[in-house]
Amino acid sequence: RGMIEGHYSYNKDFLEVMQVNDGSYYINVDTTTITGLKRAKYLDFESSGIADVIVTPHLHPINDILLTKDFRGRLFTMFRHPIDRAISIYNDLENADWVEPELKGLSIEAFAYSRFAPDNDIMRMLLKKPVGELVNDDYEIAKQILQERCIVGIMKKINSSLKKFETFFGWEIDEQGKECRDQILKTAKKEVNDHNVDEGSVAWNAFWIKNKYDVRLYEYATNLFREQGIFNPY
């Protein structure tokens, strides 16, 4: 976030707490890239103890690069229905200036059938299997990973999900934190898809076929969310 708002600098060879425009605090490392994770390791980020949360799409690399037996993380995530997520990705691409030429003017139906549409991204990330066919055994392994290692939140139950995270990790939310949380809730509740994709439509069916394992995993995650409870996930 600090990088996005122009406060980030690779020229600094030390860790620094930075306040960005909305008043939030971040560390001057970019954990959303492999290069950033390696830089964080070089700066002894893991032993500094100054960060409460690490946000990254690189589930396995962060474990290999940054985490150690003395600095172990607890995985938590907010699940969103894969088809809702796919539609949101399409909306973002449709409104972006940097998209590839072949994406410009693409209908949502064409996008759903294209190579750009999500393809069981969550399953593939959990299993470290970016390409190739997925089978039921992969699904069972992914379920086990979530059950044993992940605190699960559900986007459609964002209030109770945030409460679960706060309780489990013992986060004490001050007034500024409450304002931030309220803004997250407001944004999440206002978010709607520009394209109303009806269940059973051409686009919906195409997204479902391409993401059938992620859909199954989402359904499992919603059950796991209830099993873990709000105040005592484990």
CSV table of C-alpha atoms in Angstrom, one decimal:
chain,number,residue,atom,x,y,z
A,1,ARG,CA,0.0,0.0,0.0
A,2,GLY,CA,2.8,2.4,0.9
A,3,MET,CA,4.4,1.5,-2.5
A,4,ILE,CA,1.1,2.3,-4.3
A,5,GLU,CA,0.8,5.7,-2.7
A,6,GLY,CA,4.4,6.7,-3.6
A,7,HIS,CA,6.1,6.3,-0.2
A,8,TYR,CA,8.0,3.2,-1.0
A,9,SER,CA,11.7,3.3,-1.8
A,10,TYR,CA,14.1,0.4,-2.6
A,11,ASN,CA,16.9,2.8,-1.8
A,12,LYS,CA,16.4,2.4,1.9
A,13,ASP,CA,18.4,-0.4,3.4
A,14,PHE,CA,16.4,-0.5,6.7
A,15,LEU,CA,12.9,-1.2,7.8
A,16,GLU,CA,10.6,1.8,8.3
A,17,VAL,CA,7.1,2.2,9.5
A,18,MET,CA,5.2,4.5,7.1
A,19,GLN,CA,1.8,6.2,7.4
A,20,VAL,CA,-0.1,6.5,4.2
A,21,ASN,CA,-2.8,8.9,3.1
A,22,ASP,CA,-5.7,7.2,4.9
A,23,GLY,CA,-3.8,7.1,8.2
A,24,SER,CA,-2.9,3.4,8.1
A,25,TYR,CA,0.6,2.2,8.9
A,26,TYR,CA,2.7,-0.1,6.7
A,27,ILE,CA,6.3,-1.3,6.6
A,28,ASN,CA,8.4,-0.3,3.6
A,29,VAL,CA,8.6,-3.8,2.1
A,30,ASP,CA,6.4,-5.2,-0.8
A,31,THR,CA,5.4,-8.7,0.2
A,32,THR,CA,3.2,-9.0,-2.9
A,33,THR,CA,6.3,-9.8,-5.1
A,34,ILE,CA,9.0,-12.4,-4.8
A,35,THR,CA,11.6,-9.7,-5.1
A,36,GLY,CA,10.0,-7.9,-2.2
A,37,LEU,CA,9.9,-11.0,-0.1
A,38,LYS,CA,13.6,-11.5,-0.7
A,39,ARG,CA,14.3,-7.9,0.3
A,40,ALA,CA,12.2,-8.3,3.4
A,41,LYS,CA,14.4,-11.4,4.3
A,42,TYR,CA,17.6,-9.4,3.7
A,43,LEU,CA,16.3,-6.6,6.0
A,44,ASP,CA,15.5,-9.2,8.8
A,45,PHE,CA,11.8,-8.4,8.6
A,46,GLU,CA,10.8,-11.6,10.2
A,47,SER,CA,12.8,-11.0,13.4
A,48,SER,CA,12.0,-7.3,13.7
A,49,GLY,CA,8.6,-8.0,15.3
A,50,ILE,CA,7.2,-4.7,13.9
A,51,ALA,CA,4.5,-6.1,11.6
A,52,ASP,CA,1.2,-7.8,12.8
A,53,VAL,CA,0.0,-9.0,9.4
A,54,ILE,CA,1.6,-9.9,6.1
A,55,VAL,CA,-0.5,-9.8,3.0
A,56,THR,CA,0.8,-11.8,0.0
A,57,PRO,CA,-0.5,-13.9,-2.9
A,58,HIS,CA,2.7,-16.0,-2.7
A,59,LEU,CA,1.6,-18.6,-0.1
A,60,HIS,CA,4.5,-21.1,-0.7
A,61,PRO,CA,7.3,-18.7,-1.5
A,62,ILE,CA,6.7,-16.7,1.7
A,63,ASN,CA,7.1,-20.0,3.6
A,64,ASP,CA,10.3,-20.8,1.8
A,65,ILE,CA,11.8,-17.3,1.8
A,66,LEU,CA,10.6,-15.5,4.9
A,67,LEU,CA,9.1,-17.8,7.5
A,68,THR,CA,11.3,-19.9,9.8
A,69,LYS,CA,10.8,-22.3,12.7
A,70,ASP,CA,11.2,-19.3,15.0
A,71,PHE,CA,9.0,-17.1,13.0
A,72,ARG,CA,5.9,-19.0,12.0
A,73,GLY,CA,2.8,-17.4,10.6
A,74,ARG,CA,-0.9,-18.3,11.0
A,75,LEU,CA,-2.7,-18.4,7.7
A,76,PHE,CA,-6.0,-16.6,7.4
A,77,THR,CA,-8.1,-15.5,4.4
A,78,MET,CA,-11.4,-14.2,3.3
A,79,PHE,CA,-13.2,-16.4,0.8
A,80,ARG,CA,-15.4,-15.0,-1.9
A,81,HIS,CA,-17.5,-17.0,-4.2
A,82,PRO,CA,-15.3,-17.9,-7.3
A,83,ILE,CA,-17.9,-16.7,-9.8
A,84,ASP,CA,-18.4,-13.4,-8.0
A,85,ARG,CA,-14.6,-13.1,-8.0
A,86,ALA,CA,-14.3,-13.9,-11.7
A,87,ILE,CA,-17.0,-11.2,-12.5
A,88,SER,CA,-15.1,-8.7,-10.4
A,89,ILE,CA,-11.9,-9.5,-12.3
A,90,TYR,CA,-13.6,-8.9,-15.6
A,91,ASN,CA,-15.0,-5.6,-14.3
A,92,ASP,CA,-11.5,-4.5,-13.2
A,93,LEU,CA,-10.0,-5.5,-16.6
A,94,GLU,CA,-12.8,-3.8,-18.5
A,95,ASN,CA,-12.1,-0.5,-16.7
A,96,ALA,CA,-8.3,-0.7,-16.7
A,97,ASP,CA,-6.1,1.3,-19.1
A,98,TRP,CA,-3.3,-1.3,-19.1
A,99,VAL,CA,-5.1,-4.3,-20.4
A,100,GLU,CA,-3.8,-6.3,-23.4
A,101,PRO,CA,-5.4,-5.4,-26.7
A,102,GLU,CA,-7.2,-8.6,-27.1
A,103,LEU,CA,-9.1,-7.9,-23.9
A,104,LYS,CA,-10.5,-4.6,-25.0
A,105,GLY,CA,-14.1,-4.7,-25.8
A,106,LEU,CA,-14.4,-8.4,-24.8
A,107,SER,CA,-17.8,-9.4,-23.7
A,108,ILE,CA,-18.1,-11.2,-20.3
A,109,GLU,CA,-19.2,-14.4,-22.1
A,110,ALA,CA,-16.1,-14.3,-24.3
A,111,PHE,CA,-13.9,-13.5,-21.3
A,112,ALA,CA,-15.4,-16.5,-19.4
A,113,TYR,CA,-14.2,-18.8,-22.2
A,114,SER,CA,-10.8,-17.1,-22.7
A,115,ARG,CA,-7.4,-17.9,-21.3
A,116,PHE,CA,-7.6,-14.8,-19.1
A,117,ALA,CA,-10.5,-16.0,-16.9
A,118,PRO,CA,-9.6,-17.5,-13.5
A,119,ASP,CA,-9.0,-21.3,-13.5
A,120,ASN,CA,-9.3,-22.6,-10.0
A,121,ASP,CA,-6.8,-20.1,-8.8
A,122,ILE,CA,-7.3,-20.8,-5.1
A,123,MET,CA,-6.8,-24.5,-5.4
A,124,ARG,CA,-3.8,-24.0,-7.6
A,125,MET,CA,-2.2,-21.6,-5.1
A,126,LEU,CA,-2.8,-23.9,-2.1
A,127,LEU,CA,-1.4,-26.9,-4.0
A,128,LYS,CA,1.5,-25.1,-5.7
A,129,LYS,CA,0.1,-26.4,-9.0
A,130,PRO,CA,-0.2,-23.4,-11.4
A,131,VAL,CA,-0.9,-25.6,-14.5
A,132,GLY,CA,-2.2,-29.0,-15.3
A,133,GLU,CA,-5.3,-31.0,-14.7
A,134,LEU,CA,-6.9,-31.0,-11.2
A,135,VAL,CA,-8.4,-34.1,-9.8
A,136,ASN,CA,-10.5,-35.0,-6.7
A,137,ASP,CA,-7.4,-36.0,-4.7
A,138,ASP,CA,-6.1,-32.4,-5.2
A,139,TYR,CA,-9.4,-31.2,-3.8
A,140,GLU,CA,-9.1,-33.4,-0.7
A,141,ILE,CA,-5.6,-32.1,-0.1
A,142,ALA,CA,-6.7,-28.5,-0.4
A,143,LYS,CA,-9.5,-29.2,2.1
A,144,GLN,CA,-7.0,-30.6,4.5
A,145,ILE,CA,-4.8,-27.6,4.2
A,146,LEU,CA,-7.7,-25.3,5.1
A,147,GLN,CA,-8.9,-27.4,7.9
A,148,GLU,CA,-5.5,-27.8,9.6
A,149,ARG,CA,-3.8,-24.4,8.8
A,150,CYS,CA,-6.3,-21.7,7.9
A,151,ILE,CA,-8.6,-19.3,9.8
A,152,VAL,CA,-11.4,-18.9,7.4
A,153,GLY,CA,-13.5,-15.8,6.8
A,154,ILE,CA,-16.4,-15.5,4.3
A,155,MET,CA,-16.9,-12.3,2.3
A,156,LYS,CA,-20.7,-12.6,2.5
A,157,LYS,CA,-20.3,-12.7,6.3
A,158,ILE,CA,-17.6,-10.1,6.6
A,159,ASN,CA,-18.8,-8.6,9.9
A,160,SER,CA,-18.5,-11.9,11.8
A,161,SER,CA,-15.4,-12.8,9.8
A,162,LEU,CA,-13.5,-9.7,10.9
A,163,LYS,CA,-14.7,-10.4,14.5
A,164,LYS,CA,-13.3,-13.9,14.3
A,165,PHE,CA,-9.9,-12.6,13.1
A,166,GLU,CA,-9.8,-9.9,15.8
A,167,THR,CA,-10.7,-12.4,18.5
A,168,PHE,CA,-8.4,-15.2,17.4
A,169,PHE,CA,-5.3,-12.9,17.0
A,170,GLY,CA,-6.1,-10.8,20.0
A,171,TRP,CA,-6.1,-7.6,18.0
A,172,GLU,CA,-7.1,-4.6,20.1
A,173,ILE,CA,-8.8,-2.1,17.8
A,174,ASP,CA,-8.4,1.6,18.6
A,175,GLU,CA,-10.6,4.3,17.3
A,176,GLN,CA,-8.5,4.7,14.1
A,177,GLY,CA,-8.7,0.9,13.6
A,178,LYS,CA,-12.4,1.0,14.0
A,179,GLU,CA,-12.7,3.7,11.4
A,180,CYS,CA,-10.6,1.6,9.1
A,181,ARG,CA,-12.7,-1.5,9.7
A,182,ASP,CA,-15.9,0.4,9.2
A,183,GLN,CA,-14.6,1.7,5.9
A,184,ILE,CA,-13.7,-1.9,4.8
A,185,LEU,CA,-17.3,-3.0,5.7
A,186,LYS,CA,-18.8,-0.1,3.9
A,187,THR,CA,-16.8,-0.8,0.7
A,188,ALA,CA,-17.5,-4.5,0.8
A,189,LYS,CA,-21.2,-4.0,1.2
A,190,LYS,CA,-21.3,-1.4,-1.6
A,191,GLU,CA,-19.4,-3.5,-4.0
A,192,VAL,CA,-21.7,-4.8,-6.7
A,193,ASN,CA,-21.0,-6.3,-10.1
A,194,ASP,CA,-21.7,-4.1,-13.1
A,195,HIS,CA,-22.7,-7.1,-15.0
A,196,ASN,CA,-25.6,-9.1,-13.5
A,197,VAL,CA,-24.7,-12.7,-14.4
A,198,ASP,CA,-27.6,-15.0,-13.7
A,199,GLU,CA,-27.0,-18.5,-12.6
A,200,GLY,CA,-27.4,-20.8,-15.6
A,201,SER,CA,-26.5,-18.2,-18.1
A,202,VAL,CA,-23.7,-18.7,-20.7
A,203,ALA,CA,-21.1,-16.7,-18.7
A,204,TRP,CA,-22.1,-18.3,-15.4
A,205,ASN,CA,-21.9,-21.8,-16.7
A,206,ALA,CA,-18.5,-21.1,-18.3
A,207,PHE,CA,-17.1,-19.7,-15.1
A,208,TRP,CA,-18.5,-22.6,-13.1
A,209,ILE,CA,-16.9,-25.2,-15.5
A,210,LYS,CA,-13.6,-23.5,-15.4
A,211,ASN,CA,-13.6,-23.1,-11.6
A,212,LYS,CA,-15.6,-26.1,-10.4
A,213,TYR,CA,-12.9,-27.1,-7.8
A,214,ASP,CA,-12.8,-23.6,-6.5
A,215,VAL,CA,-16.6,-23.6,-6.2
A,216,ARG,CA,-16.4,-26.9,-4.2
A,217,LEU,CA,-13.7,-25.5,-2.1
A,218,TYR,CA,-15.7,-22.4,-1.4
A,219,GLU,CA,-18.6,-24.5,-0.3
A,220,TYR,CA,-16.3,-26.4,2.0
A,221,ALA,CA,-14.9,-23.2,3.4
A,222,THR,CA,-18.4,-21.9,4.3
A,223,ASN,CA,-19.0,-25.1,6.3
A,224,LEU,CA,-15.5,-24.8,7.9
A,225,PHE,CA,-16.3,-21.2,8.8
A,226,ARG,CA,-19.3,-22.3,10.8
A,227,GLU,CA,-17.4,-25.2,12.4
A,228,GLN,CA,-14.6,-23.0,13.5
A,229,GLY,CA,-17.0,-20.5,15.2
A,230,ILE,CA,-16.4,-16.9,15.8
A,231,PHE,CA,-14.8,-16.7,19.2
A,232,ASN,CA,-13.0,-20.0,19.3
A,233,PRO,CA,-11.9,-21.0,15.7
A,234,TYR,CA,-9.5,-23.7,17.1
